[in-house]
Each structure stands twice: as structure tokens, then as C-alpha cells.
């Protein structure tokens, strides 16, 4: 199902992301970090045939049953937020979604009936070892300043480090990548590679902003990992991209960067539950096909309950910051146009709703989903927002309920 791409020159956005949002989105303008041709992705999953075991050159010596369940659920659309091997809120929501979709008792726990239902995917290991491609590691990587006026001077709001980019690609956190790669080598590797040394994220050289103004950004933190290095990562999959179905090269590169495949179900309706902190997606047969943990609203900007329409979807949108739409904006704050990028206020996607100033979007802080307030909008991880963007259309019904 092809998502709607905005054709209007400007669409109003919501004052919904903590201290950095509020304004307008435009059609796809990808950051330079994301420009890439439609070439095979060396980081993509290569799953074994049904019933066959996956061949592993470097066997993981640690049993990771919760992470294994997370990577399977993530592939099936019942996403656990960040894949971290822990049975937290987002994992319980994912398990509950899988249970509901498979007519199991909804406990939110990896109980025996649920584990039995997941046995069909036991040949999918919790982790795999990949080699970081040189072009993926090339950057540039710069720290994103907190002030919107300084953000507006950037050419793109990209990743601060290779570590951060890798974590988002494999739907996890830097802390988990460190855990999977003790002393900079994949768990199970006999000796650390000779080149496993920290490298700076970027040199602090001037870069032109979207307006052409020269600006010298701060370098991001030093990266533990570097191009050409082997590392162990969560075995997220479902990341195959059909170039024929994604004609926008920048958006195709974004999907590859996030490990999100181009084959997604069509969403007939979406139900966002404030009480549960979840988004459920149903297909045209009214089957539950996806569940995401979401951040939504606050006491200052409550979730607007009711039924809404989808007006359009913007990929890699820039952001027009309007401090008038934020209760916590500084009195001295001024309007600013922020460049696109995964670390922008709305991440890589804006799904525009018929409720003025409200939408569904990504985030620069995936680990906070379900654990922080928003400025009214519905916020997902970048990878879940990218999935949803490919499911929805103008026909998709959206309901926000208490």
C-alpha cells in the first residue's frame, strides 16, 4: 500500500514534541546523510528457510530468550520499542498485541501458550554479526544543539555518532550494542580485531546551513565502532526493500537506514489508546496487524479524543518551529525553520491529521517512547513511524480514545 505523499506546499504541524516542535512540514527533503542509490543492503537480515537453522560463523555464547522473542515480534509488527532483552512496558504491549492477534489469553507475558505460538520462529536467533560498511560509517556526525535557532543553522539534523546510527538501524540502544560487543568485539569472538579503537564522530568543520549561512557545528561523541568492524547486533529483520515500490530514492535510503522493509499491510483503521499507551493497526479484514507503544499528550496538551482523518504523509520533513504553540518555550524564542533528519523534532515522518496542529510522527529519542510526555501529538520510534507511513492512506480511519 503506497502512503500518501504531501503535494501541498505547506501543511501545518502540531506543537507536540518536547520543546522543539510546532510549525509546518513540506514534501520530502532528506538530509545528506540519507542520500543513497538503490543497492543491496549489506546490513539486511538473511533469514534461513522455514524450519532450517541459521548458520553462524561467530556463535553467541549467551542465551537471550527475551531478545529472541523481541526480534520475532518486531518482525511480525508487534514491536517492543527498543530491542533490549528486557520485559518492560513496550515488550508487554508487543506480547499483548501478538496474543490478541492469535486468539490467546492476553497476559502481556511470555507464558507457555505464547512461547508455543512463537515456536515457528525459533530458528531466528536473537543476534547476528555484521560488518559495518564504510559508507554507512562515513557520516558526517555532529551533535544536535538544543536551541532551535542553532538547529536551524544546521544543514541536517542527523545522527551525532556512528554508535547512535547503528543503534537506530538495529532498533536498539548504544548501551545494548556495548553489551553485545564486550571490549569492542562481538560476544563469542576469540580476540578483538586490531582496528577496534574509538574514533571521533566528526571534525568540527564549517558546513552550510539550509539557508546557505556558514555554521560550525560541534562534533558528536566519540564512537566505539567504526567502518569495517564486525559487531554483534539484535537480529531485526523484515527489512527487504523493493526499489520498484519505493521510487523516492531519499525515502528508500531512509528505510534502509532504519532497517524497515517496503512490504507492509494496508491500514484500514488505527486506534490510539491513551490508557494503554498503544497504537493498534487493523487491516481491511479488521485483523490486528500491528501494535506500537506510543507517547501521546500531556496535561498541557492532552490527546484530542475522537475520530480524525489522515490528510497526508511527509517523508523526511523539515520543521517550522513556532514558540507560540509551546507552553514551555522561552519568552525570547523566535520562529525558525529546522532542517530534516532523524534527530529532528518529528524524526523521519509526519502523518498529518484533520485535527489542526496534530499528527503522528517519529522521534529523535526512541528510548523515551511510552515514558515521556509529548505536546499533544502521537510519537513513535522512527522505525515504527516509517512502517506506519507505508500502511496509511486517506481512507485510513483514526480514533483517539481515553
Short mmCIF file of C-alpha atoms in Angstrom, two decimals:
data_model
loop_
_atom_site.label_atom_id
_atom_site.label_comp_id
_atom_site.label_asym_id
_atom_site.label_seq_id
_atom_site.Cartn_x
_atom_site.Cartn_y
_atom_site.Cartn_z
CA UNK A 1 0.00 0.00 0.00
CA UNK A 2 1.57 3.31 -1.02
CA UNK A 3 1.39 6.06 1.57
CA UNK A 4 0.15 9.49 0.52
CA UNK A 5 2.94 11.98 -0.04
CA UNK A 6 2.07 15.60 0.60
CA UNK A 7 1.56 17.61 -2.55
CA UNK A 8 0.54 20.84 -0.86
CA UNK A 9 3.49 23.23 -0.47
CA UNK A 10 2.97 23.65 3.30
CA UNK A 11 0.93 21.74 5.87
CA UNK A 12 0.58 22.88 9.48
CA UNK A 13 2.24 20.69 12.10
CA UNK A 14 1.48 20.33 15.77
CA UNK A 15 3.09 21.81 18.83
CA UNK A 16 3.70 18.30 20.03
CA UNK A 17 7.37 17.41 20.50
CA UNK A 18 9.08 18.29 23.76
CA UNK A 19 10.39 21.80 23.33
CA UNK A 20 11.38 21.51 19.68
CA UNK A 21 8.26 21.22 17.53
CA UNK A 22 5.37 23.26 16.28
CA UNK A 23 5.06 24.51 12.75
CA UNK A 24 4.91 23.15 9.25
CA UNK A 25 6.05 20.22 7.17
CA UNK A 26 6.87 20.14 3.49
CA UNK A 27 7.35 17.32 0.97
CA UNK A 28 10.33 15.01 1.28
CA UNK A 29 13.69 16.71 1.76
CA UNK A 30 16.13 14.11 3.05
CA UNK A 31 19.33 15.04 4.88
CA UNK A 32 22.56 14.45 3.02
CA UNK A 33 23.26 11.56 5.40
CA UNK A 34 20.42 9.63 3.80
CA UNK A 35 21.11 10.05 0.08
CA UNK A 36 21.94 6.67 -1.43
CA UNK A 37 21.32 4.61 -4.51
CA UNK A 38 19.15 1.51 -4.61
CA UNK A 39 21.92 -1.01 -3.91
CA UNK A 40 21.84 -4.25 -1.87
CA UNK A 41 21.95 -3.55 1.85
CA UNK A 42 24.89 -5.42 3.48
CA UNK A 43 23.23 -4.92 6.89
CA UNK A 44 19.94 -6.56 5.87
CA UNK A 45 18.81 -9.78 7.51
CA UNK A 46 19.30 -13.07 5.67
CA UNK A 47 16.85 -15.47 7.25
CA UNK A 48 17.09 -19.25 6.95
CA UNK A 49 14.44 -21.22 5.13
CA UNK A 50 11.43 -22.30 7.14
CA UNK A 51 12.49 -25.00 9.60
CA UNK A 52 16.20 -24.59 8.82
CA UNK A 53 18.79 -23.35 11.31
CA UNK A 54 20.73 -20.17 10.68
CA UNK A 55 24.42 -20.70 10.03
CA UNK A 56 26.54 -18.57 12.40
CA UNK A 57 30.28 -18.01 11.98
CA UNK A 58 30.52 -16.46 15.43
CA UNK A 59 28.06 -18.19 17.75
CA UNK A 60 26.56 -16.06 20.51
CA UNK A 61 27.63 -17.72 23.78
CA UNK A 62 24.81 -16.04 25.71
CA UNK A 63 21.23 -17.30 25.73
CA UNK A 64 18.93 -14.33 25.07
CA UNK A 65 15.34 -15.66 25.13
CA UNK A 66 13.64 -12.32 25.69
CA UNK A 67 15.65 -10.62 22.95
CA UNK A 68 14.89 -13.52 20.62
CA UNK A 69 11.17 -13.03 21.26
CA UNK A 70 11.58 -9.28 20.74
CA UNK A 71 13.24 -9.63 17.32
CA UNK A 72 10.50 -12.04 16.21
CA UNK A 73 7.71 -9.76 17.47
CA UNK A 74 9.43 -6.78 15.83
CA UNK A 75 9.44 -8.62 12.50
CA UNK A 76 5.74 -9.51 12.89
CA UNK A 77 4.65 -5.91 13.50
CA UNK A 78 4.14 -6.16 17.27
CA UNK A 79 7.11 -4.01 18.07
CA UNK A 80 8.76 -3.85 21.51
CA UNK A 81 10.13 -0.33 21.03
CA UNK A 82 13.86 -0.71 21.52
CA UNK A 83 15.10 -4.30 21.40
CA UNK A 84 16.98 -4.65 24.67
CA UNK A 85 16.30 -8.13 26.07
CA UNK A 86 14.14 -6.76 28.88
CA UNK A 87 10.47 -7.42 29.60
CA UNK A 88 9.49 -3.78 30.02
CA UNK A 89 6.34 -1.81 29.14
CA UNK A 90 6.84 -1.83 25.36
CA UNK A 91 7.61 -5.55 25.29
CA UNK A 92 4.48 -6.30 27.33
CA UNK A 93 2.46 -4.24 24.85
CA UNK A 94 4.01 -6.13 21.94
CA UNK A 95 3.31 -9.50 23.55
CA UNK A 96 -0.28 -8.47 24.30
CA UNK A 97 -0.76 -7.48 20.65
CA UNK A 98 0.60 -10.80 19.43
CA UNK A 99 -1.64 -12.65 21.87
CA UNK A 100 -4.74 -10.73 20.78
CA UNK A 101 -3.98 -11.26 17.10
CA UNK A 102 -3.55 -15.01 17.69
CA UNK A 103 -6.60 -15.52 19.93
CA UNK A 104 -4.51 -16.23 23.02
CA UNK A 105 -5.22 -15.10 26.56
CA UNK A 106 -3.91 -11.53 26.75
CA UNK A 107 -1.47 -11.55 29.66
CA UNK A 108 1.37 -9.45 28.28
CA UNK A 109 3.75 -12.17 29.44
CA UNK A 110 5.84 -14.66 27.53
CA UNK A 111 3.88 -17.51 29.04
CA UNK A 112 3.81 -21.09 27.78
CA UNK A 113 0.93 -20.67 25.26
CA UNK A 114 2.65 -17.60 23.81
CA UNK A 115 6.04 -19.30 23.59
CA UNK A 116 4.34 -22.25 21.90
CA UNK A 117 2.82 -19.89 19.32
CA UNK A 118 6.24 -18.32 18.72
CA UNK A 119 7.94 -21.69 18.14
CA UNK A 120 7.52 -21.31 14.38
CA UNK A 121 10.30 -18.69 14.54
CA UNK A 122 12.73 -20.35 16.97
CA UNK A 123 15.21 -20.73 14.10
CA UNK A 124 15.60 -16.93 14.08
CA UNK A 125 18.46 -16.22 16.55
CA UNK A 126 18.38 -13.25 18.89
CA UNK A 127 21.51 -11.70 17.37
CA UNK A 128 23.68 -11.77 14.30
CA UNK A 129 27.15 -10.47 13.43
CA UNK A 130 27.54 -7.84 10.71
CA UNK A 131 30.40 -5.87 9.22
CA UNK A 132 29.88 -2.11 9.32
CA UNK A 133 30.03 -0.80 5.73
CA UNK A 134 32.44 2.08 5.13
CA UNK A 135 29.77 4.27 3.53
CA UNK A 136 27.38 3.68 6.45
CA UNK A 137 30.14 4.77 8.84
CA UNK A 138 31.17 7.80 6.80
CA UNK A 139 28.76 10.27 8.43
CA UNK A 140 29.07 13.18 8.80
CA UNK A 141 28.15 13.08 12.50
CA UNK A 142 27.54 16.24 14.51
CA UNK A 143 25.95 16.97 17.87
CA UNK A 144 22.45 18.46 17.56
CA UNK A 145 22.24 21.69 19.59
CA UNK A 146 19.29 22.14 21.95
CA UNK A 147 18.35 25.64 20.83
CA UNK A 148 16.02 25.67 17.77
CA UNK A 149 17.80 28.78 16.48
CA UNK A 150 21.07 26.83 16.40
CA UNK A 151 19.34 23.78 14.93
CA UNK A 152 18.11 25.99 12.09
CA UNK A 153 21.74 26.71 11.18
CA UNK A 154 22.46 23.01 10.58
CA UNK A 155 22.28 21.52 7.08
CA UNK A 156 20.60 18.42 8.55
CA UNK A 157 19.58 17.12 11.97
CA UNK A 158 21.38 13.82 11.55
CA UNK A 159 22.99 11.37 13.95
CA UNK A 160 25.55 12.57 16.49
CA UNK A 161 27.69 9.44 16.16
CA UNK A 162 28.06 6.16 14.30
CA UNK A 163 27.06 4.39 17.52
CA UNK A 164 23.72 6.20 17.55
CA UNK A 165 23.13 5.46 13.86
CA UNK A 166 23.87 1.75 14.39
CA UNK A 167 21.56 1.61 17.39
CA UNK A 168 18.67 3.05 15.39
CA UNK A 169 19.39 0.75 12.43
CA UNK A 170 19.01 -2.28 14.67
CA UNK A 171 16.13 -0.90 16.78
CA UNK A 172 18.13 -0.82 19.98
CA UNK A 173 20.31 1.41 22.16
CA UNK A 174 24.01 2.15 22.34
CA UNK A 175 24.10 0.51 25.77
CA UNK A 176 22.79 -2.76 24.29
CA UNK A 177 25.35 -2.63 21.47
CA UNK A 178 28.08 -2.26 24.08
CA UNK A 179 26.69 -5.24 25.97
CA UNK A 180 26.63 -7.36 22.81
CA UNK A 181 30.21 -6.35 21.97
CA UNK A 182 32.34 -6.52 25.13
CA UNK A 183 35.73 -4.85 24.67
CA UNK A 184 34.66 -3.81 21.18
CA UNK A 185 34.29 -7.34 19.77
CA UNK A 186 31.22 -9.49 19.14
CA UNK A 187 30.30 -11.71 22.06
CA UNK A 188 31.75 -15.12 21.15
CA UNK A 189 34.70 -13.76 19.15
CA UNK A 190 38.01 -15.16 20.38
CA UNK A 191 40.04 -11.96 20.06
CA UNK A 192 39.30 -8.31 19.44
CA UNK A 193 40.06 -7.06 15.90
CA UNK A 194 43.13 -4.89 15.60
CA UNK A 195 41.14 -1.88 14.43
CA UNK A 196 38.63 -1.92 17.32
CA UNK A 197 39.51 1.53 18.68
CA UNK A 198 37.26 4.52 19.37
CA UNK A 199 37.08 7.10 16.59
CA UNK A 200 35.82 10.69 16.65
CA UNK A 201 32.42 11.23 15.10
CA UNK A 202 33.38 14.26 13.01
CA UNK A 203 35.86 17.09 12.69
CA UNK A 204 34.38 20.46 13.69
CA UNK A 205 34.47 21.98 10.23
CA UNK A 206 32.07 24.57 8.88
CA UNK A 207 29.08 23.28 6.98
CA UNK A 208 26.50 25.32 5.03
CA UNK A 209 23.02 25.51 6.51
CA UNK A 210 19.81 25.18 4.54
CA UNK A 211 19.85 28.98 4.16
CA UNK A 212 23.44 29.00 2.92
CA UNK A 213 24.82 30.53 6.12
CA UNK A 214 28.15 29.07 7.25
CA UNK A 215 27.88 27.31 10.61
CA UNK A 216 30.42 25.33 12.59
CA UNK A 217 28.63 22.55 14.49
CA UNK A 218 30.05 20.75 17.49
CA UNK A 219 31.39 17.24 16.87
CA UNK A 220 29.37 14.40 18.35
CA UNK A 221 30.72 11.98 20.96
CA UNK A 222 33.45 9.54 20.07
CA UNK A 223 32.19 6.31 18.56
CA UNK A 224 33.12 2.90 19.88
CA UNK A 225 32.56 1.34 16.47
CA UNK A 226 33.95 2.13 13.03
CA UNK A 227 33.67 1.12 9.41
CA UNK A 228 34.96 -2.36 8.55
CA UNK A 229 34.47 -3.62 12.10
CA UNK A 230 32.47 -6.73 12.91
CA UNK A 231 29.84 -6.26 15.61
CA UNK A 232 27.01 -8.28 17.13
CA UNK A 233 23.56 -6.67 16.76
CA UNK A 234 19.95 -7.59 17.52
CA UNK A 235 18.71 -9.75 14.65
CA UNK A 236 15.92 -7.44 13.50
CA UNK A 237 14.56 -8.28 10.06
CA UNK A 238 11.64 -7.71 7.75
CA UNK A 239 13.93 -5.13 6.14
CA UNK A 240 13.80 -6.10 2.46
CA UNK A 241 13.14 -3.11 0.19
CA UNK A 242 11.71 -3.39 -3.32
CA UNK A 243 13.14 -0.42 -5.28
CA UNK A 244 10.23 -0.61 -7.71
CA UNK A 245 7.74 0.08 -4.93
CA UNK A 246 9.73 2.94 -3.36
CA UNK A 247 10.58 5.30 -6.18
CA UNK A 248 11.76 8.18 -3.96
CA UNK A 249 15.49 7.47 -3.57
CA UNK A 250 15.81 9.57 -0.41
CA UNK A 251 12.91 7.78 1.28
CA UNK A 252 14.28 4.43 0.15
CA UNK A 253 17.61 5.32 1.77
CA UNK A 254 15.80 6.30 4.96
CA UNK A 255 14.01 2.94 5.10
CA UNK A 256 17.34 1.13 4.64
CA UNK A 257 18.94 3.31 7.32
CA UNK A 258 16.18 2.31 9.75
CA UNK A 259 16.01 -1.37 8.81
CA UNK A 260 12.40 -1.08 7.64
CA UNK A 261 11.08 -3.11 4.71
CA UNK A 262 8.84 -1.81 1.94
CA UNK A 263 6.24 -4.60 2.28
CA UNK A 264 3.71 -3.53 4.89
CA UNK A 265 -0.01 -4.31 5.37
CA UNK A 266 -2.66 -1.74 4.46
CA UNK A 267 -4.18 0.07 7.45
CA UNK A 268 -7.97 0.38 7.35
CA UNK A 269 -8.14 1.85 10.85
CA UNK A 270 -5.89 2.96 13.68
CA UNK A 271 -6.87 3.06 17.34
CA UNK A 272 -4.73 5.05 19.78
CA UNK A 273 -5.43 4.29 23.45
CA UNK A 274 -4.38 6.90 25.98
CA UNK A 275 -4.98 4.50 28.90
CA UNK A 276 -2.83 1.73 27.41
CA UNK A 277 -0.28 3.97 25.68
CA UNK A 278 -0.61 1.96 22.48
CA UNK A 279 -1.46 2.29 18.83
CA UNK A 280 -3.27 -0.64 17.18
CA UNK A 281 -3.41 -1.04 13.41
CA UNK A 282 -6.16 -3.10 11.74
CA UNK A 283 -6.23 -4.19 8.08
CA UNK A 284 -9.16 -4.20 5.67
CA UNK A 285 -10.38 -7.52 7.13
CA UNK A 286 -10.32 -5.86 10.58
CA UNK A 287 -7.44 -8.10 11.65
CA UNK A 288 -4.95 -6.68 14.14
CA UNK A 289 -1.69 -6.46 12.20
CA UNK A 290 0.48 -4.12 14.27
CA UNK A 291 0.81 -2.75 17.79
CA UNK A 292 3.16 0.08 18.75
CA UNK A 293 3.86 1.69 22.09
CA UNK A 294 3.37 5.44 21.68
CA UNK A 295 3.87 8.69 23.54
CA UNK A 296 0.80 10.93 23.46
CA UNK A 297 -0.19 14.21 25.04
CA UNK A 298 0.36 15.82 28.43
CA UNK A 299 -1.63 17.83 30.94
CA UNK A 300 -0.82 20.95 28.93
CA UNK A 301 -1.55 19.43 25.51
CA UNK A 302 -3.91 16.48 26.03
CA UNK A 303 -4.52 13.88 23.35
CA UNK A 304 -7.53 15.12 21.30
CA UNK A 305 -10.01 12.29 21.72
CA UNK A 306 -12.27 11.49 18.78
CA UNK A 307 -12.21 10.41 15.16
CA UNK A 308 -9.82 12.02 12.69
CA UNK A 309 -8.79 11.77 9.06
CA UNK A 310 -5.35 11.48 7.52
CA UNK A 311 -4.64 14.43 5.23
CA UNK A 312 -1.24 13.33 4.00
CA UNK A 313 2.20 11.96 4.84
CA UNK A 314 5.54 13.78 4.60
CA UNK A 315 8.79 11.81 4.41
CA UNK A 316 11.94 13.37 5.90
CA UNK A 317 10.09 16.63 6.63
CA UNK A 318 11.69 19.92 7.65
CA UNK A 319 10.07 21.61 10.63
CA UNK A 320 8.84 25.15 11.20
CA UNK A 321 9.31 25.81 14.89
CA UNK A 322 6.70 28.20 16.32
CA UNK A 323 7.25 29.02 20.02
CA UNK A 324 3.70 30.39 20.26
CA UNK A 325 2.47 26.78 20.15
CA UNK A 326 4.52 25.65 23.14
CA UNK A 327 3.71 26.22 26.78
CA UNK A 328 7.35 25.64 27.74
CA UNK A 329 9.03 27.82 25.09
CA UNK A 330 11.32 30.60 26.29
CA UNK A 331 9.86 34.09 26.13
CA UNK A 332 12.79 35.10 23.91
CA UNK A 333 12.31 32.18 21.47
CA UNK A 334 11.76 33.03 17.81
CA UNK A 335 10.29 31.14 14.89
CA UNK A 336 12.76 29.02 12.94
CA UNK A 337 12.80 26.57 10.05
CA UNK A 338 14.62 23.41 11.11
CA UNK A 339 16.19 21.09 8.52
CA UNK A 340 15.09 17.46 8.14
CA UNK A 341 16.79 14.50 9.71
CA UNK A 342 16.26 11.54 12.07
CA UNK A 343 17.18 13.74 15.03
CA UNK A 344 14.69 16.44 14.08
CA UNK A 345 11.66 17.18 16.29
CA UNK A 346 9.37 14.84 14.31
CA UNK A 347 12.00 12.38 13.14
CA UNK A 348 11.66 10.97 9.62
CA UNK A 349 7.85 11.07 9.21
CA UNK A 350 4.92 13.42 9.70
CA UNK A 351 1.41 11.95 9.21
CA UNK A 352 -0.92 14.94 9.09
CA UNK A 353 -4.33 14.71 10.78
CA UNK A 354 -7.55 16.64 10.29
CA UNK A 355 -7.18 18.00 13.85
CA UNK A 356 -5.26 21.24 13.32
CA UNK A 357 -1.69 21.18 14.64
CA UNK A 358 -1.79 17.44 15.37
CA UNK A 359 -0.19 14.46 13.73
CA UNK A 360 1.63 11.15 14.13
CA UNK A 361 5.40 11.30 13.84
CA UNK A 362 8.81 9.91 14.73
CA UNK A 363 11.25 10.99 17.42
CA UNK A 364 14.95 11.65 18.00
CA UNK A 365 14.72 9.79 21.34
CA UNK A 366 13.34 6.26 20.77
CA UNK A 367 14.18 5.10 24.29
CA UNK A 368 11.67 7.62 25.73
CA UNK A 369 8.64 6.30 23.83
CA UNK A 370 5.91 5.44 26.31
CA UNK A 371 7.92 7.01 29.13
CA UNK A 372 7.68 10.75 28.46
CA UNK A 373 5.05 13.36 27.61
CA UNK A 374 4.51 14.95 24.20
CA UNK A 375 3.00 18.23 23.13
CA UNK A 376 -0.24 16.52 22.17
CA UNK A 377 0.77 14.50 19.11
CA UNK A 378 1.30 10.75 18.85
CA UNK A 379 5.00 9.96 18.82
CA UNK A 380 6.56 6.66 17.69
CA UNK A 381 10.10 5.42 17.20
CA UNK A 382 11.44 6.44 13.81
CA UNK A 383 11.31 2.85 12.58
CA UNK A 384 7.69 2.36 13.66
CA UNK A 385 6.70 5.72 12.15
CA UNK A 386 8.37 4.68 8.88
CA UNK A 387 6.40 1.41 8.90
CA UNK A 388 3.12 3.18 9.61
CA UNK A 389 3.74 5.75 6.88
CA UNK A 390 3.68 2.93 4.34
CA UNK A 391 0.41 1.49 5.72
CA UNK A 392 -1.85 4.52 5.80
CA UNK A 393 -3.88 6.35 3.18
CA UNK A 394 -6.63 8.95 3.07
CA UNK A 395 -9.07 6.07 3.65
CA UNK A 396 -7.49 5.05 6.96
CA UNK A 397 -9.74 5.84 9.93
CA UNK A 398 -8.03 7.23 13.03
CA UNK A 399 -9.54 7.11 16.51
CA UNK A 400 -8.04 8.57 19.68
CA UNK A 401 -9.67 7.11 22.78
CA UNK A 402 -9.24 7.55 26.52
#
